[in-house]
mmCIF file of C-alpha atoms in Angstrom:
data_model
loop_
_atom_site.group_PDB
_atom_site.id
_atom_site.type_symbol
_atom_site.label_atom_id
_atom_site.label_comp_id
_atom_site.label_asym_id
_atom_site.label_seq_id
_atom_site.Cartn_x
_atom_site.Cartn_y
_atom_site.Cartn_z
ATOM 1 C CA MET A 16 -0.002 0.245 -0.104
ATOM 2 C CA THR A 17 1.670 3.499 -0.954
ATOM 3 C CA GLN A 18 1.003 6.266 1.784
ATOM 4 C CA PRO A 19 -0.772 9.108 1.725
ATOM 5 C CA GLY A 20 0.012 11.703 -1.136
ATOM 6 C CA ARG A 21 2.944 9.657 -2.290
ATOM 7 C CA PRO A 22 2.428 8.372 -5.924
ATOM 8 C CA ALA A 23 2.398 4.107 -6.053
ATOM 9 C CA GLY A 24 5.820 3.252 -8.180
ATOM 10 C CA PRO A 25 5.401 2.861 -11.472
ATOM 11 C CA THR A 26 3.748 -1.118 -12.789
ATOM 12 C CA SER A 27 6.083 -3.471 -14.201
ATOM 13 C CA GLU A 28 5.786 -3.123 -17.374
ATOM 14 C CA THR A 29 5.544 0.497 -17.672
ATOM 15 C CA GLU A 30 8.811 0.316 -16.134
ATOM 16 C CA THR A 31 9.898 -2.590 -18.832
ATOM 17 C CA VAL A 32 8.369 -0.644 -21.548
ATOM 18 C CA VAL A 33 10.644 3.151 -20.578
ATOM 19 C CA LEU A 34 13.754 2.320 -19.691
ATOM 20 C CA THR A 35 13.768 -0.212 -22.184
ATOM 21 C CA ALA A 36 13.462 3.126 -24.722
ATOM 22 C CA ALA A 37 16.025 4.854 -22.221
ATOM 23 C CA LEU A 38 18.744 2.874 -22.283
ATOM 24 C CA ASP A 39 18.334 3.279 -26.635
ATOM 25 C CA LEU A 40 18.061 6.376 -26.370
ATOM 26 C CA LEU A 41 21.293 7.219 -24.281
ATOM 27 C CA LEU A 42 22.803 4.287 -26.937
ATOM 28 C CA THR A 43 22.749 6.038 -29.550
ATOM 29 C CA GLU A 44 21.488 9.894 -28.947
ATOM 30 C CA GLY A 45 23.031 10.284 -25.085
ATOM 31 C CA ALA A 46 22.455 10.707 -21.483
ATOM 32 C CA GLY A 47 20.557 14.744 -22.646
ATOM 33 C CA ALA A 48 17.609 12.664 -24.697
ATOM 34 C CA LEU A 49 16.316 11.193 -21.349
ATOM 35 C CA SER A 50 13.972 13.993 -20.918
ATOM 36 C CA PRO A 51 10.497 13.233 -20.488
ATOM 37 C CA GLN A 52 9.521 14.632 -23.135
ATOM 38 C CA ARG A 53 11.173 12.348 -25.369
ATOM 39 C CA LEU A 54 10.461 9.249 -23.420
ATOM 40 C CA HIS A 55 6.795 9.732 -23.700
ATOM 41 C CA ALA A 56 7.269 10.585 -27.973
ATOM 42 C CA VAL A 57 9.561 6.971 -28.138
ATOM 43 C CA THR A 58 6.496 4.767 -25.949
ATOM 44 C CA GLY A 59 3.636 6.388 -25.395
ATOM 45 C CA VAL A 60 3.852 6.940 -21.632
ATOM 46 C CA SER A 61 2.293 9.263 -20.268
ATOM 47 C CA ARG A 62 4.022 12.575 -19.205
ATOM 48 C CA SER A 63 2.664 12.568 -16.359
ATOM 49 C CA THR A 64 3.538 9.131 -15.139
ATOM 50 C CA ILE A 65 7.063 9.387 -16.409
ATOM 51 C CA TYR A 66 7.367 13.084 -14.800
ATOM 52 C CA ARG A 67 6.312 11.516 -11.204
ATOM 53 C CA HIS A 68 8.795 8.957 -11.410
ATOM 54 C CA TRP A 69 11.434 9.449 -13.797
ATOM 55 C CA PRO A 70 10.827 14.253 -14.011
ATOM 56 C CA ALA A 71 15.320 14.330 -15.209
ATOM 57 C CA PRO A 72 17.629 12.751 -17.268
ATOM 58 C CA ARG A 73 19.866 12.151 -13.967
ATOM 59 C CA ASP A 74 16.159 10.540 -12.860
ATOM 60 C CA VAL A 75 16.660 7.277 -15.633
ATOM 61 C CA LEU A 76 19.531 7.319 -15.468
ATOM 62 C CA ALA A 77 19.638 6.254 -11.579
ATOM 63 C CA ALA A 78 17.325 3.974 -12.472
ATOM 64 C CA LEU A 79 19.517 2.633 -15.225
ATOM 65 C CA ILE A 80 21.857 1.772 -12.678
ATOM 66 C CA GLU A 81 19.327 -0.110 -10.112
ATOM 67 C CA VAL A 82 17.788 -2.755 -13.128
ATOM 68 C CA ALA A 83 20.949 -2.749 -14.584
ATOM 69 C CA PRO A 84 22.901 -6.640 -14.449
ATOM 70 C CA ARG A 85 25.606 -6.663 -12.394
ATOM 71 C CA PRO A 86 27.521 -10.312 -13.544
ATOM 72 C CA GLY A 87 30.644 -10.907 -11.983
ATOM 73 C CA PRO A 88 33.056 -13.573 -11.185
ATOM 74 C CA VAL A 89 32.201 -15.840 -7.789
ATOM 75 C CA LEU A 90 35.282 -14.914 -4.895
ATOM 76 C CA THR A 91 37.417 -18.437 -4.276
ATOM 77 C CA GLY A 92 39.109 -16.690 -1.438
ATOM 78 C CA VAL A 93 42.208 -16.336 -3.315
ATOM 79 C CA PRO A 94 43.049 -13.568 -4.746
ATOM 80 C CA ARG A 95 45.244 -14.287 -7.700
ATOM 81 C CA SER A 96 42.351 -16.472 -9.320
ATOM 82 C CA ASP A 97 40.281 -13.949 -8.036
ATOM 83 C CA LEU A 98 42.067 -10.777 -9.816
ATOM 84 C CA HIS A 99 42.213 -12.127 -12.949
ATOM 85 C CA ALA A 100 38.661 -13.416 -12.659
ATOM 86 C CA GLY A 101 38.106 -10.331 -12.122
ATOM 87 C CA VAL A 102 40.086 -9.080 -15.354
ATOM 88 C CA ASP A 103 38.514 -11.651 -17.747
ATOM 89 C CA ALA A 104 34.586 -11.017 -16.195
ATOM 90 C CA LEU A 105 35.535 -6.652 -16.563
ATOM 91 C CA CYS A 106 36.928 -7.526 -20.679
ATOM 92 C CA ASP A 107 34.639 -8.474 -21.325
ATOM 93 C CA ARG A 108 31.543 -6.593 -20.170
ATOM 94 C CA LEU A 109 33.280 -3.838 -21.587
ATOM 95 C CA ARG A 110 34.128 -5.416 -24.950
ATOM 96 C CA ASP A 111 29.838 -5.190 -24.791
ATOM 97 C CA LYS A 112 28.199 -2.060 -26.220
ATOM 98 C CA PRO A 113 25.636 -1.928 -24.274
ATOM 99 C CA VAL A 114 27.965 -1.665 -21.073
ATOM 100 C CA THR A 115 31.155 0.498 -23.159
ATOM 101 C CA GLY A 116 27.949 3.114 -25.116
ATOM 102 C CA PHE A 117 26.598 3.562 -20.931
ATOM 103 C CA LEU A 118 29.664 4.604 -19.863
ATOM 104 C CA HIS A 119 30.676 6.913 -22.508
ATOM 105 C CA ALA A 120 27.120 8.317 -22.055
ATOM 106 C CA ILE A 121 27.426 8.958 -18.330
ATOM 107 C CA VAL A 122 31.064 10.692 -18.719
ATOM 108 C CA ALA A 123 29.344 12.457 -21.162
ATOM 109 C CA ALA A 124 26.556 14.014 -18.737
ATOM 110 C CA ALA A 125 28.197 14.579 -16.077
ATOM 111 C CA ALA A 126 30.376 17.300 -18.409
ATOM 112 C CA TRP A 127 27.092 18.908 -18.425
ATOM 113 C CA ASP A 128 25.139 17.882 -14.816
ATOM 114 C CA SER A 129 27.301 17.680 -12.289
ATOM 115 C CA ALA A 130 24.491 16.255 -10.386
ATOM 116 C CA MET A 131 25.556 12.972 -12.974
ATOM 117 C CA THR A 132 29.191 12.651 -10.904
ATOM 118 C CA GLU A 133 27.545 10.742 -8.833
ATOM 119 C CA LEU A 134 26.019 8.533 -10.795
ATOM 120 C CA ARG A 135 28.488 7.596 -12.602
ATOM 121 C CA HIS A 136 31.014 7.003 -9.447
ATOM 122 C CA ARG A 137 28.167 4.597 -8.457
ATOM 123 C CA TYR A 138 28.380 2.947 -12.209
ATOM 124 C CA VAL A 139 32.162 2.651 -11.479
ATOM 125 C CA ASP A 140 31.686 1.299 -8.452
ATOM 126 C CA ASP A 141 30.320 -1.707 -9.278
ATOM 127 C CA LEU A 142 32.646 -2.102 -11.405
ATOM 128 C CA LEU A 143 35.749 -2.058 -8.969
ATOM 129 C CA ALA A 144 33.869 -3.730 -6.603
ATOM 130 C CA PRO A 145 35.130 -7.498 -7.319
ATOM 131 C CA PHE A 146 38.224 -5.692 -8.220
ATOM 132 C CA ARG A 147 38.148 -4.331 -4.300
ATOM 133 C CA ALA A 148 36.716 -7.786 -2.576
ATOM 134 C CA ALA A 149 39.889 -9.541 -4.006
ATOM 135 C CA LEU A 150 42.380 -8.117 -2.516
ATOM 136 C CA VAL A 151 41.059 -7.848 1.262
ATOM 137 C CA PRO A 152 42.801 -11.289 1.764
ATOM 138 C CA THR A 153 45.990 -9.846 0.930
ATOM 139 C CA GLY A 154 46.581 -8.114 4.742
ATOM 140 C CA LEU A 155 46.927 -5.356 2.214
ATOM 141 C CA THR A 156 46.471 -1.705 3.552
ATOM 142 C CA ALA A 157 43.726 0.081 2.601
ATOM 143 C CA ALA A 158 45.097 2.631 0.392
ATOM 144 C CA GLU A 159 47.442 -0.496 -1.101
ATOM 145 C CA ARG A 160 44.751 -1.977 -2.805
ATOM 146 C CA GLU A 161 42.925 1.045 -4.250
ATOM 147 C CA ASP A 162 45.954 1.783 -5.525
ATOM 148 C CA ALA A 163 46.585 -1.764 -6.792
ATOM 149 C CA VAL A 164 42.465 -1.329 -8.128
ATOM 150 C CA SER A 165 42.817 1.634 -10.395
ATOM 151 C CA GLU A 166 46.800 0.228 -11.371
ATOM 152 C CA ILE A 167 44.419 -3.237 -12.591
ATOM 153 C CA VAL A 168 42.002 -1.494 -13.948
ATOM 154 C CA SER A 169 42.595 2.104 -15.228
ATOM 155 C CA PRO A 170 44.218 1.295 -18.140
ATOM 156 C CA LEU A 171 40.806 -0.911 -19.649
ATOM 157 C CA LEU A 172 39.054 1.690 -18.720
ATOM 158 C CA LEU A 173 40.991 4.220 -20.941
ATOM 159 C CA ASP A 174 41.255 1.850 -24.022
ATOM 160 C CA THR A 175 37.735 2.028 -23.799
ATOM 161 C CA LEU A 176 36.757 5.084 -22.554
ATOM 162 C CA LEU A 177 39.273 7.182 -24.486
ATOM 163 C CA LEU A 178 40.817 5.308 -27.401
ATOM 164 C CA ASP A 179 38.403 3.462 -28.702
ATOM 165 C CA ARG A 180 40.006 -0.265 -28.706
ATOM 166 C CA ARG A 181 39.059 -3.368 -27.200
ATOM 167 C CA PRO A 182 40.853 -3.312 -23.119
ATOM 168 C CA ALA A 183 44.042 -4.895 -23.247
ATOM 169 C CA ARG A 184 43.355 -8.266 -21.712
ATOM 170 C CA THR A 185 47.037 -9.857 -21.061
ATOM 171 C CA ARG A 186 47.957 -6.286 -19.757
ATOM 172 C CA ALA A 187 46.046 -6.143 -16.896
ATOM 173 C CA HIS A 188 46.923 -10.156 -16.329
ATOM 174 C CA ASP A 189 50.726 -9.328 -16.528
ATOM 175 C CA THR A 190 49.971 -5.921 -13.651
ATOM 176 C CA VAL A 191 47.711 -8.563 -12.107
ATOM 177 C CA ASP A 192 51.314 -11.167 -11.213
ATOM 178 C CA ARG A 193 53.323 -7.655 -11.321
ATOM 179 C CA ILE A 194 50.818 -6.520 -8.303
ATOM 180 C CA LEU A 195 51.010 -9.914 -6.202
ATOM 181 C CA ASP A 196 54.512 -11.241 -7.188
ATOM 182 C CA GLU A 197 55.743 -7.730 -5.980
ATOM 183 C CA ALA A 198 53.697 -7.376 -2.381
ATOM 184 C CA SER A 199 54.892 -11.206 -1.652
ATOM 185 C CA LEU A 200 51.344 -12.575 -1.925
ATOM 186 C CA ASP A 201 51.759 -16.257 -2.424
ATOM 187 C CA GLN A 202 52.864 -16.527 1.213
ATOM 188 C CA PHE A 203 49.528 -16.188 2.148
ATOM 189 C CA HIS A 204 48.275 -18.260 -0.381
ATOM 190 C CA PRO A 205 50.535 -20.626 -1.727
ATOM 191 C CA SER A 206 48.768 -23.686 -3.175
ATOM 192 C CA ASP A 207 47.140 -20.469 -5.197
ATOM 193 C CA PRO A 208 47.294 -22.338 -8.947
ATOM 194 C CA GLY A 209 48.596 -18.990 -10.651
ATOM 195 C CA PRO A 210 46.403 -17.130 -13.699
ATOM 196 C CA HIS A 211 43.749 -18.359 -14.816
ATOM 197 C CA ARG A 212 43.275 -16.545 -19.059
#
């Protein structure tokens, strides 16, 4: 039951129609196309429904982030294996048009609407979460783990977002091995089978 004075959420069918159209608009025209007027024109969903639930492009983007699949490797607790699996999973995701298109659009949107910056951070944090989790058992400090995640992931995002090329998977795997070798982390998990490429 809804509270008095608060609108009910959209039906799941309406939400699916609007967000499916929104993703298509985002990928083809950018975040600026996510206005209530444009969504109404494309979907036929009433303007009042769209204004009530998604009054601004950032609200549509937030909803898209909420429903976005979050595939990631299942963590084993073995940092080297988990980080290599994370590299493969992220490279596979960055190869897909929706993820890359979404990243491009949200980065561009943050340039013209500072409210989008928080959404960009939230989306990227979802991409980084498996790497952060994989490094917890290593004994590295929080700052060292963040540095390691940046060193592994930043070149992949650079390849995708700025250089318009496939992320360099092998380079990322080499970076994982170098970071763990330099930190002598094999002492924590001597049974670690090594890289899975």
